[in-house]
């Protein structure tokens, strides 16, 4: 994954706002993958037993693509729209061991 930025975002969402959060997240992911060539993958999942625990696997082509993503209107809408919903956020840079898709 030469030069790529790969990270996992670990979020805790206010349970009372989970449905609204998910709608904003889905809109942001759709726009990012569709409109930004440097956004290679955004996969969001939630724990079955604790749906307020959301994890997002993010893969960007490079640092420039990641930094450009942060300035897009759709990301800014997501970030400002969910600010009061996110109880905690931890960004973990990871080293891919093996990533494949079908």
Short mmCIF file of C-alpha atoms in Angstrom, two decimals:
data_model
loop_
_atom_site.label_atom_id
_atom_site.label_comp_id
_atom_site.label_asym_id
_atom_site.label_seq_id
_atom_site.Cartn_x
_atom_site.Cartn_y
_atom_site.Cartn_z
CA UNK A 1 0.00 0.00 0.00
CA UNK A 2 2.85 2.28 -0.97
CA UNK A 3 2.18 5.90 -0.02
CA UNK A 4 -1.45 5.23 0.87
CA UNK A 5 -3.02 6.53 4.07
CA UNK A 6 -4.89 3.74 5.88
CA UNK A 7 -6.61 4.32 9.18
CA UNK A 8 -9.45 3.21 11.36
CA UNK A 9 -11.72 5.82 12.90
CA UNK A 10 -13.20 4.64 16.19
CA UNK A 11 -16.29 6.64 17.11
CA UNK A 12 -18.81 6.56 19.92
CA UNK A 13 -22.12 8.13 18.93
CA UNK A 14 -24.85 9.47 21.20
CA UNK A 15 -27.39 6.59 21.08
CA UNK A 16 -30.33 9.01 20.88
CA UNK A 17 -28.88 10.51 17.70
CA UNK A 18 -27.66 7.30 16.06
CA UNK A 19 -30.18 7.26 13.22
CA UNK A 20 -29.43 10.87 12.26
CA UNK A 21 -25.69 10.19 12.50
CA UNK A 22 -25.93 7.16 10.22
CA UNK A 23 -27.82 9.16 7.60
CA UNK A 24 -25.16 11.90 7.55
CA UNK A 25 -22.36 9.32 7.47
CA UNK A 26 -23.93 7.44 4.55
CA UNK A 27 -24.34 10.69 2.60
CA UNK A 28 -20.72 11.65 3.25
CA UNK A 29 -19.32 8.25 2.27
CA UNK A 30 -21.35 8.15 -0.96
CA UNK A 31 -20.18 11.63 -1.97
CA UNK A 32 -16.55 11.00 -1.05
CA UNK A 33 -16.18 7.74 -2.97
CA UNK A 34 -18.14 9.04 -5.96
CA UNK A 35 -16.51 12.48 -6.29
CA UNK A 36 -12.95 12.06 -4.99
CA UNK A 37 -10.54 9.90 -6.96
CA UNK A 38 -8.13 9.87 -4.00
CA UNK A 39 -10.68 8.32 -1.64
CA UNK A 40 -10.11 4.65 -2.39
CA UNK A 41 -12.28 3.09 0.31
CA UNK A 42 -14.58 4.07 3.15
CA UNK A 43 -16.25 1.19 4.98
CA UNK A 44 -18.37 1.89 8.07
CA UNK A 45 -19.53 -0.78 10.52
CA UNK A 46 -21.14 -0.78 13.96
CA UNK A 47 -20.85 -3.32 16.74
CA UNK A 48 -23.94 -5.56 16.90
CA UNK A 49 -24.23 -5.43 20.68
CA UNK A 50 -23.28 -1.73 20.93
CA UNK A 51 -24.47 0.00 17.73
CA UNK A 52 -23.27 3.37 19.01
CA UNK A 53 -19.69 2.05 18.55
CA UNK A 54 -18.92 2.83 14.90
CA UNK A 55 -15.70 1.97 13.08
CA UNK A 56 -14.69 3.34 9.70
CA UNK A 57 -11.90 1.82 7.60
CA UNK A 58 -10.48 4.65 5.49
CA UNK A 59 -8.04 4.29 2.58
CA UNK A 60 -6.69 7.32 0.71
CA UNK A 61 -4.35 7.34 -2.28
CA UNK A 62 -1.84 9.53 -0.44
CA UNK A 63 -1.49 12.33 2.11
CA UNK A 64 -2.57 14.98 -0.44
CA UNK A 65 -5.79 13.06 -1.16
CA UNK A 66 -6.54 12.83 2.56
CA UNK A 67 -5.90 16.53 3.13
CA UNK A 68 -8.04 17.46 0.11
CA UNK A 69 -10.84 15.25 1.46
CA UNK A 70 -10.92 17.25 4.70
CA UNK A 71 -11.66 20.44 2.73
CA UNK A 72 -14.56 19.14 0.61
CA UNK A 73 -18.06 20.54 1.16
CA UNK A 74 -19.51 17.08 1.84
CA UNK A 75 -16.92 16.29 4.53
CA UNK A 76 -17.37 19.70 6.16
CA UNK A 77 -21.17 19.17 6.16
CA UNK A 78 -20.69 15.77 7.82
CA UNK A 79 -18.21 17.11 10.39
CA UNK A 80 -20.31 20.10 11.40
CA UNK A 81 -23.60 18.18 11.24
CA UNK A 82 -22.36 15.39 13.50
CA UNK A 83 -20.33 17.49 15.94
CA UNK A 84 -22.97 17.23 18.68
CA UNK A 85 -23.55 13.52 18.01
CA UNK A 86 -19.99 12.21 18.37
CA UNK A 87 -19.10 11.49 22.01
CA UNK A 88 -15.58 10.35 21.18
CA UNK A 89 -13.31 9.95 18.16
CA UNK A 90 -9.99 8.17 17.88
CA UNK A 91 -8.06 7.98 14.60
CA UNK A 92 -5.70 5.01 14.41
CA UNK A 93 -3.14 4.85 11.61
CA UNK A 94 -2.74 1.22 10.62
CA UNK A 95 -0.39 -0.88 8.53
CA UNK A 96 -2.32 -3.17 6.17
CA UNK A 97 -1.36 -6.82 6.48
CA UNK A 98 -3.64 -8.08 3.71
CA UNK A 99 -6.56 -6.29 2.09
CA UNK A 100 -8.64 -7.84 -0.67
CA UNK A 101 -12.10 -7.36 -2.01
CA UNK A 102 -14.38 -8.96 -4.51
#
